[in-house]
CSV table of C-alpha atoms in Angstrom, one decimal:
chain,number,residue,atom,x,y,z
A,1,MET,CA,-98.9,130.0,68.3
A,2,LEU,CA,-101.9,127.2,67.9
A,3,THR,CA,-104.9,128.4,66.1
A,4,GLY,CA,-108.3,128.5,67.2
A,5,GLU,CA,-109.2,125.5,64.9
A,6,ILE,CA,-106.4,123.6,66.2
A,7,ARG,CA,-107.4,124.1,69.6
A,8,ASN,CA,-111.1,123.3,68.9
A,9,GLN,CA,-109.9,119.9,67.1
A,10,VAL,CA,-108.0,119.1,70.3
A,11,ASP,CA,-110.9,120.0,72.6
A,12,GLN,CA,-113.1,117.6,70.3
A,13,ILE,CA,-110.8,114.8,70.4
A,14,TRP,CA,-110.4,115.2,74.2
A,15,ASN,CA,-114.4,115.1,74.7
A,16,ALA,CA,-114.5,112.2,72.4
A,17,PHE,CA,-112.2,110.3,74.6
A,18,TRP,CA,-114.4,111.0,77.6
A,19,ALA,CA,-117.4,110.2,75.9
A,20,GLY,CA,-115.6,106.9,74.7
A,21,GLY,CA,-115.0,105.9,78.3
A,22,VAL,CA,-111.1,107.1,78.6
A,23,SER,CA,-112.1,109.4,81.3
A,24,ASN,CA,-108.5,109.8,83.3
A,25,PRO,CA,-106.7,112.8,81.4
A,26,LEU,CA,-103.6,111.2,81.9
A,27,SER,CA,-104.6,108.5,80.1
A,28,VAL,CA,-106.0,110.5,77.2
A,29,ILE,CA,-102.8,112.3,76.6
A,30,GLU,CA,-100.8,108.8,77.0
A,31,GLN,CA,-102.9,107.5,74.3
A,32,ILE,CA,-102.4,110.6,72.1
A,33,THR,CA,-98.6,110.3,72.8
A,34,TYR,CA,-98.5,107.0,71.5
A,35,LEU,CA,-100.2,108.0,68.2
A,36,LEU,CA,-97.7,111.0,67.8
A,37,PHE,CA,-94.8,108.5,68.1
A,38,ILE,CA,-96.3,106.3,65.6
A,39,LYS,CA,-96.3,109.2,63.3
A,40,ARG,CA,-93.2,110.3,64.2
A,41,LEU,CA,-91.6,106.8,63.4
A,42,ASP,CA,-93.1,107.1,59.9
A,43,ASP,CA,-91.8,110.6,59.3
A,44,LEU,CA,-88.1,109.4,60.5
A,45,GLN,CA,-88.4,106.6,57.7
A,46,SER,CA,-89.8,109.2,55.1
A,47,LEU,CA,-86.8,111.3,56.1
A,48,GLU,CA,-84.2,108.5,55.5
A,49,GLU,CA,-86.0,107.4,52.2
A,50,SER,CA,-85.8,111.1,50.9
A,51,LYS,CA,-82.1,111.2,52.0
A,52,ALA,CA,-81.0,107.8,50.3
A,53,ALA,CA,-82.8,108.6,47.2
A,54,ASN,CA,-81.4,112.2,46.8
A,55,LEU,CA,-77.7,110.7,47.6
A,56,GLY,CA,-78.1,107.3,45.8
A,57,ILE,CA,-76.9,105.7,48.9
A,58,GLU,CA,-78.6,102.8,51.1
A,59,MET,CA,-80.8,103.7,53.9
A,60,GLU,CA,-78.8,104.1,57.3
A,61,ARG,CA,-81.5,103.4,59.7
A,62,ARG,CA,-84.8,101.4,58.8
A,63,VAL,CA,-87.3,101.9,61.4
A,64,PHE,CA,-90.0,99.7,59.5
A,65,PRO,CA,-88.9,96.3,58.0
A,66,ASP,CA,-89.3,95.8,54.5
A,67,GLY,CA,-91.2,92.8,52.6
A,68,ILE,CA,-94.1,91.0,54.5
A,69,ASP,CA,-94.5,89.2,57.8
A,70,ASP,CA,-94.9,85.6,58.5
A,71,GLN,CA,-98.6,85.7,57.8
A,72,GLY,CA,-98.1,87.5,54.5
A,73,ARG,CA,-99.1,91.1,55.5
A,74,PRO,CA,-97.0,93.8,54.1
A,75,TYR,CA,-94.8,95.5,56.9
A,76,SER,CA,-96.0,98.8,55.2
A,77,ASP,CA,-99.1,98.8,56.7
A,78,LEU,CA,-97.7,99.6,60.2
A,79,ARG,CA,-96.9,103.0,58.9
A,80,TRP,CA,-99.0,106.1,59.5
A,81,SER,CA,-98.9,107.3,56.2
A,82,ARG,CA,-100.6,104.1,54.9
A,83,PHE,CA,-103.1,103.0,57.7
A,84,LYS,CA,-104.3,106.7,58.1
A,85,ASN,CA,-106.3,105.9,54.6
A,86,PHE,CA,-107.8,102.7,56.0
A,87,GLU,CA,-111.6,102.4,56.9
A,88,ALA,CA,-112.3,102.9,60.8
A,89,ARG,CA,-112.5,99.1,61.6
A,90,GLU,CA,-109.4,98.2,59.5
A,91,MET,CA,-107.5,100.9,60.9
A,92,MET,CA,-108.3,99.8,64.4
A,93,ASP,CA,-107.2,96.0,63.8
A,94,VAL,CA,-103.9,96.9,62.1
A,95,VAL,CA,-103.0,99.7,65.1
A,96,ALA,CA,-104.1,97.5,68.0
A,97,GLU,CA,-103.0,94.0,66.8
A,98,ARG,CA,-99.9,95.0,64.7
A,99,VAL,CA,-98.7,98.4,65.5
A,100,PHE,CA,-98.6,98.2,69.2
A,101,PRO,CA,-97.0,94.8,69.3
A,102,PHE,CA,-94.3,96.2,67.1
A,103,LEU,CA,-93.9,99.2,69.4
A,104,ARG,CA,-93.4,96.8,72.3
A,105,GLN,CA,-90.9,94.8,70.5
A,106,MET,CA,-89.0,98.0,69.8
A,107,GLY,CA,-88.8,98.8,73.4
A,108,GLU,CA,-88.0,95.4,74.4
A,109,GLU,CA,-84.9,95.0,71.9
A,110,GLY,CA,-83.7,98.5,73.3
A,111,SER,CA,-84.3,100.6,70.3
A,112,SER,CA,-83.6,104.3,71.0
A,113,TYR,CA,-87.1,105.1,69.3
A,114,GLY,CA,-88.9,102.8,71.6
A,115,GLU,CA,-87.1,103.0,74.9
A,116,HIS,CA,-90.4,103.7,76.8
A,117,MET,CA,-92.7,101.9,74.7
A,118,LYS,CA,-92.2,98.3,76.6
A,119,ASP,CA,-95.8,98.3,77.8
A,120,ALA,CA,-97.5,100.1,75.2
A,121,ARG,CA,-101.3,99.3,74.8
A,122,LEU,CA,-104.1,100.9,73.0
A,123,GLY,CA,-106.4,101.9,75.8
A,124,PHE,CA,-109.7,102.1,73.7
A,125,SER,CA,-111.8,100.1,71.5
A,126,ASN,CA,-113.4,102.6,69.5
A,127,ALA,CA,-112.5,102.5,66.0
A,128,THR,CA,-114.4,105.8,65.4
A,129,LEU,CA,-112.4,107.7,68.0
A,130,LEU,CA,-109.3,106.3,66.8
A,131,ALA,CA,-110.0,107.3,63.2
A,132,LYS,CA,-111.1,110.8,64.2
A,133,THR,CA,-108.0,111.0,66.2
A,134,VAL,CA,-105.6,110.1,63.6
A,135,ASP,CA,-107.2,112.4,61.2
A,136,MET,CA,-107.1,115.3,63.6
A,137,LEU,CA,-103.4,114.7,64.1
A,138,ASP,CA,-102.6,114.2,60.5
A,139,LYS,CA,-103.9,117.8,59.9
A,140,ILE,CA,-101.6,119.5,62.2
A,141,PRO,CA,-98.4,120.7,60.6
A,142,MET,CA,-95.8,118.6,62.4
A,143,ASP,CA,-93.0,120.0,60.3
A,144,ASP,CA,-93.6,123.3,62.4
A,145,ARG,CA,-91.5,122.8,65.6
A,146,ASP,CA,-93.6,125.9,67.5
A,147,THR,CA,-96.9,124.2,66.5
A,148,LYS,CA,-95.9,120.6,67.6
A,149,GLY,CA,-94.8,122.1,70.8
A,150,ASP,CA,-97.7,124.4,71.5
A,151,LEU,CA,-99.9,121.6,70.7
A,152,TYR,CA,-98.4,119.2,73.2
A,153,GLU,CA,-98.3,122.0,75.9
A,154,TYR,CA,-102.1,122.7,75.2
A,155,MET,CA,-102.8,119.2,76.1
A,156,LEU,CA,-100.5,118.9,79.1
A,157,GLY,CA,-102.6,122.2,80.3
A,158,LYS,CA,-105.6,120.0,80.1
A,159,ILE,CA,-104.2,117.7,82.7
A,160,ALA,CA,-103.9,120.7,85.0
A,161,SER,CA,-107.2,122.1,84.3
A,162,ALA,CA,-108.8,118.7,84.8
A,163,GLY,CA,-107.5,119.0,88.2
A,164,THR,CA,-105.9,115.3,88.2
A,165,ASN,CA,-102.1,114.7,88.3
A,166,GLY,CA,-101.5,118.4,88.6
A,167,GLN,CA,-98.4,117.4,90.8
A,168,PHE,CA,-96.6,116.8,87.6
A,169,ARG,CA,-97.3,120.4,86.2
A,170,THR,CA,-95.2,123.4,87.7
A,171,PRO,CA,-96.6,126.7,86.1
A,172,ARG,CA,-95.1,127.5,83.0
A,173,HIS,CA,-94.4,131.1,84.0
A,174,ILE,CA,-92.7,129.9,87.0
A,175,ILE,CA,-90.5,127.4,85.1
A,176,GLN,CA,-89.6,130.2,82.4
A,177,LEU,CA,-88.6,132.6,85.5
A,178,MET,CA,-86.2,130.0,86.8
A,179,VAL,CA,-84.8,129.4,83.5
A,180,GLU,CA,-84.4,133.1,82.8
A,181,MET,CA,-82.7,133.4,86.1
A,182,THR,CA,-80.1,130.7,85.6
A,183,GLN,CA,-79.4,131.7,82.2
A,184,PRO,CA,-78.6,128.1,80.5
A,185,THR,CA,-75.3,128.2,77.9
A,186,PRO,CA,-75.1,126.0,75.1
A,187,ASN,CA,-72.2,124.1,77.1
A,188,ASP,CA,-74.6,123.4,79.8
A,189,VAL,CA,-75.4,119.6,80.8
A,190,ILE,CA,-78.9,120.2,82.4
A,191,CYS,CA,-80.6,117.5,84.6
A,192,ASP,CA,-84.3,117.5,86.0
A,193,PRO,CA,-83.9,114.3,88.4
A,194,ALA,CA,-88.0,114.6,89.1
A,195,LEU,CA,-89.0,115.0,85.4
A,196,GLY,CA,-92.6,114.9,85.4
A,197,THR,CA,-93.6,116.3,81.9
A,198,ALA,CA,-90.0,117.5,81.1
A,199,GLY,CA,-91.5,121.4,81.6
A,200,PHE,CA,-88.0,122.4,82.8
A,201,LEU,CA,-85.9,120.7,79.9
A,202,VAL,CA,-88.1,122.2,77.5
A,203,ALA,CA,-88.0,125.6,78.8
A,204,ALA,CA,-84.2,125.5,78.4
A,205,GLY,CA,-84.1,124.1,75.3
A,206,GLU,CA,-86.7,127.1,73.9
A,207,TYR,CA,-84.3,129.6,76.0
A,208,LEU,CA,-81.1,128.3,74.1
A,209,ARG,CA,-82.9,128.5,70.6
A,210,ASP,CA,-83.9,131.9,71.5
A,211,LYS,CA,-80.9,133.4,73.0
A,212,HIS,CA,-77.9,131.1,71.4
A,213,PRO,CA,-79.4,130.6,67.8
A,214,GLN,CA,-75.9,130.3,66.7
A,215,ALA,CA,-75.2,127.5,68.8
A,216,LEU,CA,-77.3,125.4,66.5
A,217,ARG,CA,-75.3,126.2,63.7
A,218,ASP,CA,-72.3,124.8,65.1
A,219,GLU,CA,-71.8,121.1,64.4
A,220,LYS,CA,-70.5,120.2,67.9
A,221,LEU,CA,-72.9,122.4,69.9
A,222,ARG,CA,-75.9,121.2,67.8
A,223,LYS,CA,-74.9,117.4,68.6
A,224,HIS,CA,-74.4,118.3,72.2
A,225,PHE,CA,-78.1,119.9,72.1
A,226,HIS,CA,-79.8,116.9,70.6
A,227,SER,CA,-77.9,114.2,72.3
A,228,GLY,CA,-75.9,115.4,75.5
A,229,MET,CA,-77.4,118.4,77.0
A,230,PHE,CA,-80.9,117.2,78.4
A,231,HIS,CA,-81.3,114.4,81.2
A,232,GLY,CA,-84.4,113.8,83.1
A,233,PHE,CA,-85.2,111.0,85.5
A,234,ASP,CA,-88.7,109.5,86.7
A,235,PHE,CA,-89.9,106.2,88.0
A,236,ASP,CA,-93.3,106.8,86.3
A,237,PRO,CA,-93.3,105.1,83.0
A,238,THR,CA,-96.1,107.2,82.0
A,239,MET,CA,-94.3,110.4,82.7
A,240,LEU,CA,-91.3,108.9,80.8
A,241,ARG,CA,-93.3,108.5,77.7
A,242,ILE,CA,-95.1,112.0,77.9
A,243,GLY,CA,-91.7,113.9,78.9
A,244,SER,CA,-90.0,112.1,76.1
A,245,MET,CA,-92.7,112.9,73.7
A,246,ASN,CA,-92.7,116.5,75.0
A,247,MET,CA,-88.9,117.0,74.2
A,248,THR,CA,-89.2,115.5,70.9
A,249,LEU,CA,-92.1,117.6,69.8
A,250,HIS,CA,-90.0,120.9,70.9
A,251,GLY,CA,-87.2,119.5,68.6
A,252,VAL,CA,-84.7,117.7,71.0
A,253,ASP,CA,-83.9,114.5,68.8
A,254,ASN,CA,-82.3,112.3,71.6
A,255,PRO,CA,-82.7,113.4,75.2
A,256,ASN,CA,-81.2,111.1,77.9
A,257,ILE,CA,-84.7,110.6,79.6
A,258,THR,CA,-84.4,107.4,81.8
A,259,TYR,CA,-86.3,105.4,84.4
A,260,ARG,CA,-84.8,106.0,87.8
A,261,ASP,CA,-86.0,106.2,91.4
A,262,SER,CA,-83.7,109.2,92.2
A,263,LEU,CA,-83.5,108.8,95.9
A,264,ALA,CA,-83.1,105.1,96.2
A,265,GLU,CA,-80.2,104.2,93.4
A,266,GLU,CA,-76.9,105.2,94.1
A,267,HIS,CA,-75.5,107.9,92.2
A,268,GLY,CA,-72.0,107.0,91.5
A,269,SER,CA,-72.1,106.9,87.7
A,270,ASP,CA,-73.3,110.3,87.5
A,271,ALA,CA,-72.0,112.2,90.2
A,272,GLY,CA,-70.7,115.5,89.5
A,273,LYS,CA,-71.9,115.1,85.9
A,274,TYR,CA,-74.4,118.1,85.8
A,275,SER,CA,-73.8,122.0,85.3
A,276,LEU,CA,-77.3,122.8,85.6
A,277,ILE,CA,-80.2,121.4,87.6
A,278,LEU,CA,-83.7,122.9,87.4
A,279,ALA,CA,-86.2,120.9,89.3
A,280,ASN,CA,-89.6,120.9,91.4
A,281,PRO,CA,-89.3,117.8,93.2
A,282,PRO,CA,-92.0,115.9,95.2
A,283,PHE,CA,-91.9,116.9,98.8
A,284,ALA,CA,-94.7,115.8,100.8
A,285,GLY,CA,-93.3,112.5,102.4
A,286,SER,CA,-90.5,110.4,103.9
A,287,LEU,CA,-88.7,107.3,103.1
A,288,ASP,CA,-87.1,104.4,105.2
A,289,TYR,CA,-83.5,104.9,105.8
A,290,GLU,CA,-83.1,101.3,104.2
A,291,THR,CA,-84.6,102.6,100.9
A,292,THR,CA,-82.6,105.7,100.6
A,293,ALA,CA,-79.4,105.7,98.5
A,294,LYS,CA,-76.5,105.5,101.3
A,295,ASP,CA,-74.6,108.3,99.2
A,296,LEU,CA,-77.3,110.7,99.9
A,297,GLN,CA,-77.4,109.8,103.7
A,298,GLN,CA,-73.7,110.3,103.9
A,299,ILE,CA,-74.7,114.1,103.0
A,300,VAL,CA,-77.6,114.5,105.2
A,301,LYS,CA,-79.1,111.7,107.4
A,302,THR,CA,-83.0,112.4,107.2
A,303,LYS,CA,-86.2,110.5,106.0
A,304,LYS,CA,-87.5,113.8,104.6
A,305,THR,CA,-87.8,113.9,100.6
A,306,GLU,CA,-87.2,117.7,100.4
A,307,LEU,CA,-83.9,117.3,102.3
A,308,LEU,CA,-82.9,114.1,100.3
A,309,PHE,CA,-83.4,115.9,97.1
A,310,LEU,CA,-81.3,118.8,97.9
A,311,ALA,CA,-78.4,116.3,99.1
A,312,LEU,CA,-79.2,114.5,95.6
A,313,PHE,CA,-78.6,117.9,93.8
A,314,LEU,CA,-75.3,118.6,95.4
A,315,ARG,CA,-74.5,114.9,94.5
A,316,LEU,CA,-75.2,115.2,91.1
A,317,LEU,CA,-73.6,118.9,90.3
A,318,LYS,CA,-70.1,119.3,89.2
A,319,THR,CA,-68.1,121.8,91.0
A,320,GLY,CA,-69.3,125.2,89.7
A,321,GLY,CA,-72.6,123.7,88.6
A,322,ARG,CA,-75.7,125.7,89.5
A,323,ALA,CA,-79.2,124.8,90.6
A,324,ALA,CA,-82.6,126.7,90.9
A,325,VAL,CA,-85.0,124.2,92.5
A,326,VAL,CA,-88.5,124.6,94.5
A,327,VAL,CA,-88.4,123.8,98.1
A,328,PRO,CA,-91.2,123.9,100.9
A,329,ASP,CA,-91.0,126.6,103.3
A,330,GLY,CA,-90.1,124.1,106.0
A,331,VAL,CA,-86.7,123.6,104.4
A,332,LEU,CA,-85.9,127.4,105.0
A,333,PHE,CA,-86.7,127.1,108.9
A,334,GLY,CA,-87.2,123.7,110.1
A,335,SER,CA,-85.8,123.0,113.3
A,336,SER,CA,-84.8,119.4,113.0
A,337,LYS,CA,-80.8,118.7,113.1
A,338,ALA,CA,-81.1,117.5,109.4
A,339,HIS,CA,-82.6,120.8,108.5
A,340,GLN,CA,-79.9,122.8,110.2
A,341,GLU,CA,-77.0,120.9,108.9
A,342,LEU,CA,-78.2,121.3,105.3
A,343,ARG,CA,-78.6,125.0,105.5
A,344,LYS,CA,-75.3,125.1,107.1
A,345,LEU,CA,-73.8,123.2,104.3
A,346,LEU,CA,-75.4,125.3,101.5
A,347,VAL,CA,-74.2,128.7,103.3
A,348,GLU,CA,-70.7,127.7,104.6
A,349,LYS,CA,-69.5,124.9,102.1
A,350,HIS,CA,-71.4,126.3,98.8
A,351,LYS,CA,-72.5,129.4,97.4
A,352,LEU,CA,-76.0,130.0,98.2
A,353,GLU,CA,-77.1,133.0,95.9
A,354,GLY,CA,-80.8,133.5,96.4
A,355,VAL,CA,-84.2,132.8,98.1
A,356,LEU,CA,-87.3,133.7,96.1
A,357,LYS,CA,-90.3,133.4,98.3
A,358,LEU,CA,-93.6,132.4,96.2
A,359,PRO,CA,-96.9,133.2,97.3
A,360,SER,CA,-98.8,129.9,99.0
A,361,GLY,CA,-101.5,130.0,96.0
A,362,VAL,CA,-99.0,129.4,93.2
A,363,PHE,CA,-99.5,125.4,93.2
A,364,LYS,CA,-103.2,125.8,93.6
A,365,PRO,CA,-105.7,123.7,93.2
A,366,TYR,CA,-103.2,121.0,93.9
A,367,ALA,CA,-101.4,122.4,96.8
A,368,GLY,CA,-101.6,125.4,99.1
A,369,VAL,CA,-98.3,125.0,100.6
A,370,SER,CA,-96.0,127.8,100.9
A,371,THR,CA,-92.8,127.5,98.9
A,372,ALA,CA,-89.7,129.3,97.7
A,373,ILE,CA,-87.1,129.0,95.0
A,374,LEU,CA,-83.5,128.4,96.1
A,375,PHE,CA,-80.5,129.3,93.9
A,376,PHE,CA,-77.0,128.0,94.7
A,377,THR,CA,-73.7,126.7,93.1
A,378,LYS,CA,-71.9,124.0,94.3
A,379,THR,CA,-68.3,124.9,95.3
A,380,GLY,CA,-67.3,122.6,98.0
A,381,VAL,CA,-65.4,125.6,99.5
A,382,GLY,CA,-67.9,128.1,100.3
A,383,GLY,CA,-68.2,131.4,98.6
A,384,THR,CA,-71.6,132.6,100.2
A,385,GLU,CA,-70.9,136.4,101.0
A,386,HIS,CA,-74.5,137.5,101.0
A,387,VAL,CA,-78.0,136.0,100.0
A,388,TRP,CA,-80.5,137.9,98.0
A,389,PHE,CA,-84.1,137.6,99.4
A,390,TYR,CA,-87.2,138.3,97.1
A,391,ASP,CA,-90.9,138.5,98.3
A,392,LEU,CA,-93.0,137.4,95.3
A,393,GLN,CA,-96.3,138.5,96.2
A,394,ALA,CA,-98.2,138.2,92.7
A,395,ASP,CA,-97.4,136.1,89.8
A,396,GLY,CA,-100.0,137.5,87.4
A,397,TYR,CA,-102.8,135.0,88.5
A,398,SER,CA,-105.1,134.9,91.1
A,399,LEU,CA,-104.1,132.9,94.2
A,400,ASP,CA,-107.4,130.8,94.5
A,401,ASP,CA,-108.2,127.4,93.2
A,402,LYS,CA,-109.3,128.8,90.0
A,403,ARG,CA,-106.0,130.7,89.2
A,404,ASN,CA,-107.5,133.3,86.7
A,405,ALA,CA,-105.2,135.5,84.8
A,406,ARG,CA,-105.2,139.0,86.2
A,407,LEU,CA,-103.7,140.8,83.2
A,408,ASP,CA,-103.8,140.5,79.4
A,409,PRO,CA,-101.8,137.5,78.0
A,410,GLU,CA,-99.2,140.2,76.7
A,411,LYS,CA,-98.4,141.6,80.2
A,412,LEU,CA,-97.9,137.9,81.9
A,413,GLY,CA,-94.6,135.9,82.4
A,414,SER,CA,-91.4,137.3,83.4
A,415,LEU,CA,-90.5,138.8,79.9
A,416,PRO,CA,-94.0,140.2,79.4
A,417,ALA,CA,-94.6,141.6,75.6
A,418,ALA,CA,-96.2,144.6,76.6
A,419,GLN,CA,-94.9,147.4,79.1
A,420,LEU,CA,-96.4,147.1,82.7
A,421,SER,CA,-97.8,150.0,84.4
A,422,LYS,CA,-97.4,150.5,88.1
A,423,GLU,CA,-100.7,148.9,88.7
A,424,ASP,CA,-99.6,146.0,86.6
A,425,GLN,CA,-96.4,145.5,88.3
A,426,SER,CA,-98.5,144.9,91.5
A,427,LYS,CA,-100.4,142.0,89.6
A,428,ASN,CA,-97.3,140.7,88.1
A,429,ASN,CA,-94.1,140.8,90.1
A,430,LEU,CA,-91.8,138.1,87.9
A,431,PRO,CA,-90.3,141.0,85.6
A,432,ASP,CA,-89.4,142.8,88.6
A,433,ALA,CA,-88.0,139.9,90.4
A,434,LEU,CA,-85.8,139.0,87.1
A,435,ALA,CA,-84.6,142.5,86.8
A,436,ARG,CA,-83.6,142.7,90.6
A,437,TRP,CA,-81.8,139.3,90.5
A,438,LEU,CA,-79.7,140.2,87.6
A,439,ASP,CA,-78.6,143.1,89.6
A,440,ARG,CA,-78.2,141.2,93.1
A,441,GLU,CA,-74.4,142.1,92.9
A,442,GLY,CA,-75.3,146.0,92.3
A,443,VAL,CA,-77.9,148.3,93.6
A,444,GLU,CA,-79.7,145.3,95.1
A,445,LEU,CA,-76.9,145.2,97.8
A,446,GLU,CA,-77.9,148.7,99.2
A,447,ASN,CA,-81.8,147.9,99.7
A,448,PRO,CA,-83.2,148.2,103.0
A,449,ARG,CA,-84.9,145.1,104.7
A,450,THR,CA,-88.0,147.1,104.2
A,451,ALA,CA,-87.7,146.5,100.5
A,452,GLN,CA,-89.3,143.9,98.4
A,453,SER,CA,-85.9,142.5,98.0
A,454,PHE,CA,-82.7,142.7,99.9
A,455,CYS,CA,-79.5,141.3,100.7
A,456,VAL,CA,-78.4,139.4,104.2
A,457,SER,CA,-74.8,139.0,104.8
A,458,LYS,CA,-73.7,135.4,105.5
A,459,ASP,CA,-72.6,136.5,109.1
A,460,ASP,CA,-76.2,137.5,109.8
A,461,ILE,CA,-77.5,134.3,108.7
A,462,ALA,CA,-75.1,132.2,110.7
A,463,ALA,CA,-75.7,134.4,113.6
A,464,THR,CA,-79.2,132.9,113.9
A,465,GLY,CA,-77.5,129.9,115.2
A,466,THR,CA,-79.8,127.6,112.9
A,467,TYR,CA,-78.9,129.2,109.6
A,468,ASP,CA,-82.6,130.4,109.3
A,469,LEU,CA,-83.4,131.1,105.7
A,470,SER,CA,-87.1,132.4,105.9
A,471,LEU,CA,-87.4,135.7,104.5
A,472,ASN,CA,-89.7,137.0,107.4
A,473,ARG,CA,-86.6,136.3,109.8
A,474,TYR,CA,-84.9,139.4,107.8
A,475,LYS,CA,-87.7,141.4,106.7
A,476,GLU,CA,-88.3,144.7,108.4
A,477,VAL,CA,-91.7,146.3,108.5
A,478,GLU,CA,-91.6,150.2,107.9
A,479,HIS,CA,-93.5,151.7,110.9
A,480,GLU,CA,-95.4,155.2,110.3
A,481,GLU,CA,-94.2,157.6,113.3
A,482,ILE,CA,-97.3,159.5,114.8
A,483,ALA,CA,-96.0,163.0,115.7
A,484,HIS,CA,-97.7,164.5,118.8
A,485,ASP,CA,-97.1,168.1,120.0
A,486,LYS,CA,-98.3,167.5,123.4
A,487,PRO,CA,-98.7,164.5,125.9
A,488,ALA,CA,-102.3,165.8,126.1
A,489,ASP,CA,-102.8,164.8,122.4
A,490,ILE,CA,-101.9,161.3,123.3
A,491,ILE,CA,-104.3,161.2,126.1
A,492,LYS,CA,-107.1,162.8,123.9
A,493,GLU,CA,-106.6,160.0,121.4
A,494,LEU,CA,-106.7,157.2,123.9
A,495,ARG,CA,-110.1,158.6,125.5
A,496,ALA,CA,-111.5,158.6,122.0
A,497,LEU,CA,-110.3,155.0,121.2
A,498,GLU,CA,-111.7,154.0,124.7
A,499,LYS,CA,-115.1,155.6,123.7
A,500,GLU,CA,-115.1,153.7,120.3
A,501,ILE,CA,-114.6,150.5,122.3
A,502,ASN,CA,-117.4,151.3,125.1
A,503,ASP,CA,-119.7,152.1,122.1
A,504,GLY,CA,-119.2,148.9,120.2
A,505,LEU,CA,-119.4,147.1,123.5
A,506,THR,CA,-122.9,148.5,124.3
A,507,LYS,CA,-124.1,148.0,120.8
A,508,LEU,CA,-122.9,144.1,121.1
A,509,GLU,CA,-124.8,143.7,124.4
A,510,ALA,CA,-128.0,145.3,122.9
A,511,MET,CA,-127.8,142.7,120.1
A,512,LEU,CA,-127.4,139.9,122.3
A,513,GLY,CA,-129.7,140.8,125.0
């Protein structure tokens, strides 16, 4: 948990950046990311030095060179622990003219540390702002993984609250619900092909730390967790840097976060590699056939990005691998041949397990589009017997552009800290959705289609002819029957209604006349 003091410090730095001319919130967090990366490099070298001294051995990995450069300046000046004590102007000279070129060199040489730093640049020239930022970051206890992670999440939240680049942010409580519903295991290989800030991978890592703490005490599983479990792709270098740092600050040492245009490149090298995909891909656009990977066009011939991403997920998943992905409602009922073929593929050739309809305000203020979450398992041989549907009507926040919390913090999320009353549950459906999902093979099968959740057989879905997956296609409304003793009662009610209508028309005519 971040203390109020740390939050205030972050707010002050944020405001100082804006006052210093860095007005794009994405640029602010990018610059802070660079500084956090520089600090981490120093921490890594300090750890190696301590290890070598205690064991009486040579250092295995040296981040910063020893000695002096060709101009007689000590390389040690590049280290955070040294330049943090410099006067502001001197600090600015060292960081801008020596540290950042060093970062770029690391990136060009293919260093695992500097992979995303090839075009790193200090984006401001205010020495006082740099000194203030370095001092603030230095005071935060970076040896505490929770504090580091919370610090970064707090800053990422500022991107969303600033109303800029919010497309990179899936609401954290929606991410956590998807992770809880898919239940990652210590042996999973997890991928998000539309990485953004790496929110899904971070949440999966935190879930595993919480639910499977013993895995990190097993040498093989710990190595897998830090170096083999998490994979993410993006074609925005800024997002790669931010996503990579987000993972690092949440305690994952070496995630595989790489530059890739997921829809344009062939996927032969990692087809069938992943056991779990968690994603909220961009779905407002189309691509030319020529620029789309041919292996995806073989699955579904379309220009629609939302359909191509689903084809991509099927391509990347191993047999038995599962996915939870956000899709626009059009995927569920679109009438084009590609839409219908893809739905038929999910239902007939794989195992479509659930459709969770989200309220249309979930992604406000960035988009008001209606969406749903699809849950499916890749089998190649079918397996769909019935599909679980849930109508999520409230996620704990207002569904307008402000997205204000409607409940106290301890009552929010899919696993609230406090018990919810019936009224609370009407404002936060997430715990109910999770509980019903976990019982989808039990009593959920008996729910009537008038309930908030129910199951629909594969035969009923196929009988639509288009494999329609929209919840409203199957949901039934419970009609209240009005009992009448005599036909005269019906006539009496109709006459009373007629009188109300006539009275209303008379008043309207008087107002207009």
